[in-house]
Coordinates of C-alpha atoms in Angstrom, one line a residue:
M775 CA 127.8 173.8 106.1
K776 CA 131.6 174.2 105.9
S777 CA 131.9 174.6 109.7
Q778 CA 129.8 171.4 110.2
L779 CA 132.1 169.5 107.9
R780 CA 135.2 170.8 109.6
H781 CA 133.7 169.7 112.9
C782 CA 133.0 166.2 111.5
Q783 CA 136.5 166.0 110.3
T784 CA 137.8 166.8 113.8
L785 CA 135.4 164.2 115.3
L786 CA 136.8 161.5 112.9
E787 CA 140.4 162.5 113.8
Q788 CA 139.5 162.1 117.5
A789 CA 137.7 158.8 116.8
E790 CA 140.8 157.4 115.2
Q791 CA 142.8 158.2 118.3
S792 CA 140.1 156.6 120.4
F793 CA 140.3 153.5 118.2
E794 CA 144.0 153.2 118.8
L795 CA 143.3 153.4 122.5
A796 CA 140.6 150.6 122.2
R797 CA 137.8 153.0 123.3
F798 CA 135.4 151.5 120.8
D799 CA 132.2 152.8 122.3
E800 CA 133.6 156.3 121.9
V801 CA 134.4 155.5 118.2
L802 CA 130.8 154.3 117.5
G803 CA 129.4 157.4 119.1
A804 CA 131.6 159.7 117.0
T805 CA 131.0 157.9 113.7
D806 CA 127.2 157.8 114.3
A807 CA 127.3 161.6 115.0
V808 CA 129.3 162.2 111.8
L809 CA 127.0 160.1 109.7
R810 CA 123.9 162.0 110.9
V811 CA 125.5 165.1 109.3
V812 CA 127.4 163.9 106.2
D813 CA 124.8 161.4 105.0
D814 CA 122.4 164.2 104.3
P815 CA 121.8 164.1 100.5
I816 CA 120.9 167.8 100.4
E817 CA 122.6 169.8 103.1
C818 CA 126.0 168.4 104.0
R819 CA 126.7 165.5 101.8
S820 CA 130.4 164.6 101.8
D821 CA 131.4 161.3 100.1
G822 CA 134.9 161.6 101.5
L823 CA 133.8 162.0 105.1
L824 CA 131.0 159.5 104.6
F825 CA 133.6 156.9 103.4
Q826 CA 135.9 157.7 106.4
A827 CA 133.0 157.4 108.9
L828 CA 131.6 154.2 107.5
M829 CA 135.0 152.5 107.2
L830 CA 135.9 153.5 110.8
R831 CA 132.5 152.1 111.9
V832 CA 133.3 148.9 110.1
R833 CA 136.6 148.5 111.8
C834 CA 134.9 149.2 115.2
R835 CA 132.0 146.8 114.6
L836 CA 134.5 144.1 113.7
K837 CA 135.8 144.4 117.3
F838 CA 132.3 143.9 118.6
E839 CA 131.8 140.9 116.3
R840 CA 128.8 142.6 114.6
F841 CA 129.6 141.0 111.3
D842 CA 126.2 141.2 109.7
A843 CA 126.2 145.0 110.4
V844 CA 129.7 145.1 109.0
L845 CA 128.5 143.7 105.7
E846 CA 125.6 146.1 105.6
D847 CA 128.1 149.0 105.9
C848 CA 130.3 147.4 103.3
Q849 CA 127.4 147.3 100.9
R850 CA 127.0 151.0 101.3
L851 CA 130.7 151.6 100.9
L852 CA 130.7 149.8 97.6
G853 CA 128.8 152.8 96.2
L854 CA 131.6 155.0 97.2
V855 CA 134.4 153.1 95.6
A856 CA 135.5 152.9 92.0
L857 CA 135.1 149.3 91.3
D858 CA 136.8 149.2 87.9
Q859 CA 140.3 150.2 89.0
P860 CA 142.7 149.4 91.9
S861 CA 142.7 151.8 94.8
L862 CA 143.6 152.0 98.5
R863 CA 140.0 152.4 99.3
R864 CA 138.9 149.3 97.4
A865 CA 141.7 147.2 98.9
E866 CA 140.9 148.3 102.4
L867 CA 137.2 147.6 101.8
L868 CA 138.0 144.1 100.5
I869 CA 140.2 143.3 103.5
N870 CA 137.5 144.2 106.0
M871 CA 134.8 142.4 103.9
S872 CA 137.0 139.3 103.8
F873 CA 137.3 139.3 107.6
A874 CA 133.6 139.6 108.1
H875 CA 132.9 136.9 105.5
S876 CA 135.3 134.5 107.1
Q877 CA 133.8 135.0 110.5
L878 CA 130.4 134.2 109.0
A879 CA 131.7 131.0 107.5
M880 CA 131.6 132.4 104.0
H881 CA 135.1 131.1 103.5
E882 CA 135.4 131.0 99.7
L883 CA 134.1 134.5 99.4
A884 CA 136.4 135.7 102.1
L885 CA 139.4 134.1 100.3
R886 CA 138.4 135.7 96.9
G887 CA 138.2 139.1 98.5
A888 CA 141.5 138.8 100.3
R889 CA 143.2 137.7 97.0
M890 CA 141.7 140.7 95.1
A891 CA 142.9 143.1 97.8
W892 CA 146.4 141.5 97.3
Q893 CA 146.1 142.1 93.5
D894 CA 145.2 145.8 94.2
A895 CA 148.1 146.2 96.5
Q896 CA 150.5 144.8 93.8
A897 CA 149.0 147.1 91.2
L898 CA 149.5 150.1 93.5
K899 CA 153.0 148.8 94.4
N900 CA 152.0 149.3 98.1
I901 CA 154.0 146.8 100.1
P902 CA 152.5 147.4 103.6
L903 CA 149.0 147.0 102.0
A904 CA 150.1 143.9 100.2
S905 CA 151.4 142.5 103.6
R906 CA 147.9 143.2 105.2
A907 CA 146.1 141.5 102.3
I908 CA 148.4 138.4 102.3
E909 CA 147.9 138.1 106.1
R910 CA 144.2 138.0 105.4
V911 CA 144.8 135.3 102.8
A912 CA 146.7 133.4 105.5
M913 CA 143.8 133.8 107.9
C914 CA 141.3 132.5 105.3
H915 CA 143.5 129.4 104.8
L916 CA 143.5 128.9 108.6
A917 CA 139.7 129.1 108.7
L918 CA 139.5 126.5 105.8
G919 CA 141.7 124.2 107.8
D920 CA 144.8 124.4 105.6
A921 CA 147.5 124.9 108.1
V922 CA 150.5 124.6 105.7
E923 CA 149.2 127.3 103.4
A924 CA 148.2 129.5 106.3
E925 CA 151.7 129.4 107.7
R926 CA 153.3 129.9 104.2
F927 CA 151.2 133.0 103.5
M928 CA 151.8 134.5 106.9
Q929 CA 155.6 134.1 106.4
E930 CA 155.2 135.9 103.1
A931 CA 153.3 138.7 104.7
L932 CA 156.1 139.1 107.3
G933 CA 158.7 139.0 104.7
L934 CA 157.0 142.0 102.9
I935 CA 156.5 144.1 106.0
E936 CA 160.1 143.5 106.9
Q937 CA 161.1 145.0 103.5
Q938 CA 159.0 148.1 103.9
G939 CA 156.6 149.3 106.6
S940 CA 156.4 151.4 109.7
T941 CA 157.5 150.0 113.0
Y942 CA 153.8 150.1 114.0
E943 CA 152.8 148.1 111.0
R944 CA 155.5 145.5 111.7
V945 CA 154.4 145.0 115.2
Q946 CA 150.8 144.6 114.0
R947 CA 151.9 141.9 111.5
Y948 CA 154.1 140.2 114.1
S949 CA 151.4 140.2 116.7
N950 CA 148.8 138.7 114.3
A951 CA 151.3 136.1 113.2
L952 CA 152.0 135.0 116.7
H953 CA 148.2 134.9 117.4
M954 CA 147.9 132.6 114.4
V955 CA 150.8 130.4 115.6
C956 CA 149.0 129.8 118.9
G957 CA 145.8 128.9 117.2
L958 CA 147.7 126.6 114.7
H959 CA 149.5 124.9 117.6
D960 CA 146.2 124.2 119.4
S961 CA 144.7 122.8 116.2
Y962 CA 147.7 120.5 115.7
L963 CA 147.3 119.2 119.3
A964 CA 143.6 118.6 118.7
Q965 CA 144.6 116.5 115.7
D966 CA 147.0 114.5 117.9
N967 CA 150.0 115.9 116.0
P968 CA 152.4 117.2 118.7
G969 CA 155.4 117.1 116.4
M970 CA 153.9 119.7 114.0
A971 CA 152.8 121.8 117.0
L972 CA 156.3 121.9 118.6
G973 CA 158.0 122.6 115.2
L974 CA 155.6 125.5 114.6
L975 CA 156.5 127.0 118.0
A976 CA 160.2 126.7 117.3
R977 CA 159.9 128.4 113.9
A978 CA 158.0 131.3 115.6
S979 CA 161.1 132.1 117.7
R980 CA 162.4 134.5 115.0
V981 CA 159.0 136.3 114.9
V982 CA 159.2 136.7 118.7
A983 CA 162.7 138.1 118.6
Q984 CA 161.9 140.6 115.8
G985 CA 158.5 141.6 117.1
S986 CA 159.9 142.2 120.7
A987 CA 162.6 144.5 119.4
A988 CA 160.1 146.5 117.3
A989 CA 157.5 146.6 120.0
Q990 CA 159.9 148.6 122.3
A991 CA 160.1 151.4 119.6
I992 CA 156.3 152.1 119.2
D993 CA 154.3 154.7 121.1
S994 CA 151.1 152.7 121.2
E995 CA 150.8 151.1 124.7
Y996 CA 147.8 149.2 123.6
L997 CA 149.5 147.5 120.6
R998 CA 152.6 146.8 122.7
T999 CA 150.4 145.2 125.4
M1000 CA 148.6 143.1 122.8
W1001 CA 151.9 142.0 121.4
E1002 CA 153.2 141.0 124.9
A1003 CA 150.0 139.1 125.6
N1004 CA 150.6 137.0 122.4
V1005 CA 154.2 136.4 123.4
A1006 CA 152.9 135.2 126.8
R1007 CA 150.5 132.8 125.1
W1008 CA 153.4 131.5 123.0
L1009 CA 155.5 130.9 126.1
R1010 CA 152.8 128.9 127.8
R1011 CA 152.6 126.6 124.8
R1012 CA 156.4 126.2 124.8
G1013 CA 156.2 125.0 128.4
E1014 CA 157.6 128.2 130.0
V1015 CA 154.7 128.2 132.3
E1016 CA 156.1 130.3 135.2
R1017 CA 157.3 133.0 133.0
A1018 CA 154.0 133.0 131.0
Q1019 CA 152.0 133.2 134.2
A1020 CA 153.9 136.2 135.6
E1021 CA 153.5 138.0 132.3
L1022 CA 149.8 137.2 132.0
L1023 CA 149.1 138.4 135.5
R1024 CA 151.0 141.7 134.8
L1025 CA 149.1 142.2 131.5
A1026 CA 145.7 141.3 132.9
D1027 CA 146.2 143.9 135.7
L1028 CA 147.4 146.6 133.3
A1029 CA 144.6 145.9 130.8
G1030 CA 142.0 146.0 133.7
V1031 CA 143.3 149.5 134.7
R1032 CA 143.3 150.8 131.1
G1033 CA 139.8 149.3 130.3
W1034 CA 141.2 147.0 127.6
A1035 CA 138.6 144.2 128.1
A1036 CA 139.7 142.1 125.2
I1037 CA 143.3 141.8 126.4
R1038 CA 142.3 141.3 130.0
R1039 CA 140.0 138.5 129.2
S1040 CA 142.4 136.7 126.9
A1041 CA 145.0 136.8 129.7
Q1042 CA 142.5 135.5 132.2
L1043 CA 141.6 132.6 129.9
E1044 CA 145.3 131.7 129.5
M1045 CA 145.8 131.9 133.3
A1046 CA 142.8 129.7 133.9
L1047 CA 144.1 127.1 131.5
I1048 CA 147.4 127.1 133.4
A1049 CA 145.6 126.7 136.7
E1050 CA 143.5 123.8 135.3
V1051 CA 146.6 121.9 134.2
A1052 CA 148.1 122.4 137.7
G1053 CA 145.0 121.0 139.3
Q1054 CA 144.0 124.3 140.8
R1055 CA 140.3 124.0 139.9
S1056 CA 139.0 126.6 142.3
A1057 CA 141.5 129.2 141.1
A1058 CA 140.7 128.3 137.4
L1059 CA 136.9 128.7 137.9
D1060 CA 137.4 132.0 139.7
L1061 CA 139.4 133.3 136.7
L1062 CA 136.8 132.0 134.2
R1063 CA 134.0 133.6 136.0
A1064 CA 135.8 137.0 136.3
L1065 CA 136.4 136.8 132.6
F1066 CA 132.7 137.4 132.0
D1067 CA 132.6 140.6 134.1
P1068 CA 131.1 143.1 133.6
P1069 CA 128.1 141.1 132.3
E1070 CA 126.8 143.9 130.1
L1071 CA 130.0 143.9 128.1
R1072 CA 129.9 141.1 125.5
V1073 CA 132.8 138.6 125.5
R1074 CA 134.1 137.6 122.1
D1075 CA 133.3 134.1 120.9
G1076 CA 137.0 133.3 120.5
V1077 CA 137.4 133.7 124.3
A1078 CA 133.9 132.9 125.5
L1079 CA 133.6 129.4 123.9
P1080 CA 136.9 128.0 125.2
A1081 CA 136.2 129.6 128.6
L1082 CA 132.8 127.9 128.8
E1083 CA 134.2 124.6 127.6
A1084 CA 136.9 124.8 130.4
Q1085 CA 134.2 125.5 133.0
V1086 CA 132.4 122.4 131.8
R1087 CA 135.6 120.2 132.2
L1088 CA 136.3 121.7 135.7
H1089 CA 132.8 121.2 137.0
A1090 CA 132.7 117.7 135.6
A1091 CA 136.0 116.8 137.3
V1092 CA 134.5 117.4 140.7
G1093 CA 131.2 115.8 139.9
D1094 CA 129.1 119.0 140.0
S1095 CA 126.4 117.9 137.5
A1096 CA 124.2 120.9 138.2
A1097 CA 127.0 123.4 137.4
V1098 CA 127.9 121.3 134.3
A1099 CA 124.3 121.5 133.1
R1100 CA 124.1 125.3 133.8
V1101 CA 127.3 126.1 131.8
L1102 CA 126.3 123.7 129.0
E1103 CA 123.2 125.7 128.6
Q1104 CA 125.2 128.9 128.1
L1105 CA 127.6 127.1 125.8
V1106 CA 124.8 125.8 123.6
A1107 CA 123.1 129.2 123.5
R1108 CA 126.3 130.8 122.5
R1109 CA 126.9 128.3 119.7
S1110 CA 123.3 128.5 118.6
A1111 CA 123.5 132.4 118.4
R1112 CA 126.6 132.1 116.3
A1113 CA 125.0 129.6 113.9
A1114 CA 121.9 131.8 113.6
A1115 CA 124.1 134.8 112.7
V1116 CA 125.7 132.8 110.0
R1117 CA 122.4 131.6 108.6
Q1118 CA 120.9 135.2 108.7
A1119 CA 123.9 136.6 106.9
R1120 CA 123.8 133.9 104.1
E1121 CA 120.1 134.4 103.7
Q1122 CA 119.8 138.2 103.9
L1123 CA 123.3 139.3 102.6
P1124 CA 124.0 136.9 99.7
G1125 CA 125.1 139.9 97.5
A1126 CA 127.5 141.4 100.0
G1127 CA 130.7 141.6 98.1
M1128 CA 129.3 140.0 94.9
G1129 CA 129.0 143.4 93.2
I1130 CA 132.7 144.0 93.3
M1131 CA 133.4 140.4 92.4
D1132 CA 131.3 140.6 89.3
T1133 CA 132.8 143.9 88.3
L1134 CA 136.3 142.6 88.7
S1135 CA 135.6 139.4 86.7
Q1136 CA 134.0 141.6 83.9
T1137 CA 137.1 143.8 83.7
G1138 CA 139.3 140.7 83.3
R1139 CA 141.0 140.7 86.6

């Protein structure tokens, strides 16, 4: 039994390395293998390894947008966490639950979980953890449409991580902040508020400067590439199109070689939008079609939906009604599947997270 548990610990350590390299299929295979051993109630039960494996699977499933499965794992993890006292485990669980709840449009529950994780981090005097939790609070406000509060909390998260945190953690926060800036910018433009959009981009200059300096000092090529991709997105929105395009092409090629589909596809979408504005419709469509290759590897909604919307615009611009109808069918199917996932989660998982919420309220927190 001890040899099996040692083997499981080794598998999890290797899976963590695979996760940092964005080899998410390998991670799922490893965690499933570990769970088959350590979830045995008689032979090799190990709550510590069980928690590690389930939490790693949660983080991986978030990458694959399997949010209903994430919440099912979180319900199991609740039984492995002391609910009546602050802990690193409880805060980490709350942060991941908050992300899943937010993606399933359970925004109020997501915000409550993020705030509780923040309270745990404060009780533990763990500044990097507090920064993560506040970042999640910021993202919840963004999902709720409160741009001012979203930016305010993100700035607070950055302020904390600048006080204390590893270089790797700082780059993570900077990268996520710049990702949010780009999303907020697009939201402001959609609301016909270009002044707010431009002001936001200008304020992000400090984030870009600090993040770029920190990114040169980390060993993780994946995180550094993710950061550079977000900088390129920021440059495009600032109007530095040629510089952004050159960077996006370099990053898409690198990500393609490394097998980092999420980065490659995000870069292809940005390049397609540049080509669309320049009137290069054929080039834009080629990029958008390539974005969905290989077809067996699911494209995240955050990239797929704007890519399909761009295809509709491009086909409509040349009067190709048959192509418009074909892409619209895909777009409707994608939106319907997302809505169905939200309904299913709300119907089948209404208690996901409520156990910890109830316990915390009962203990006066």
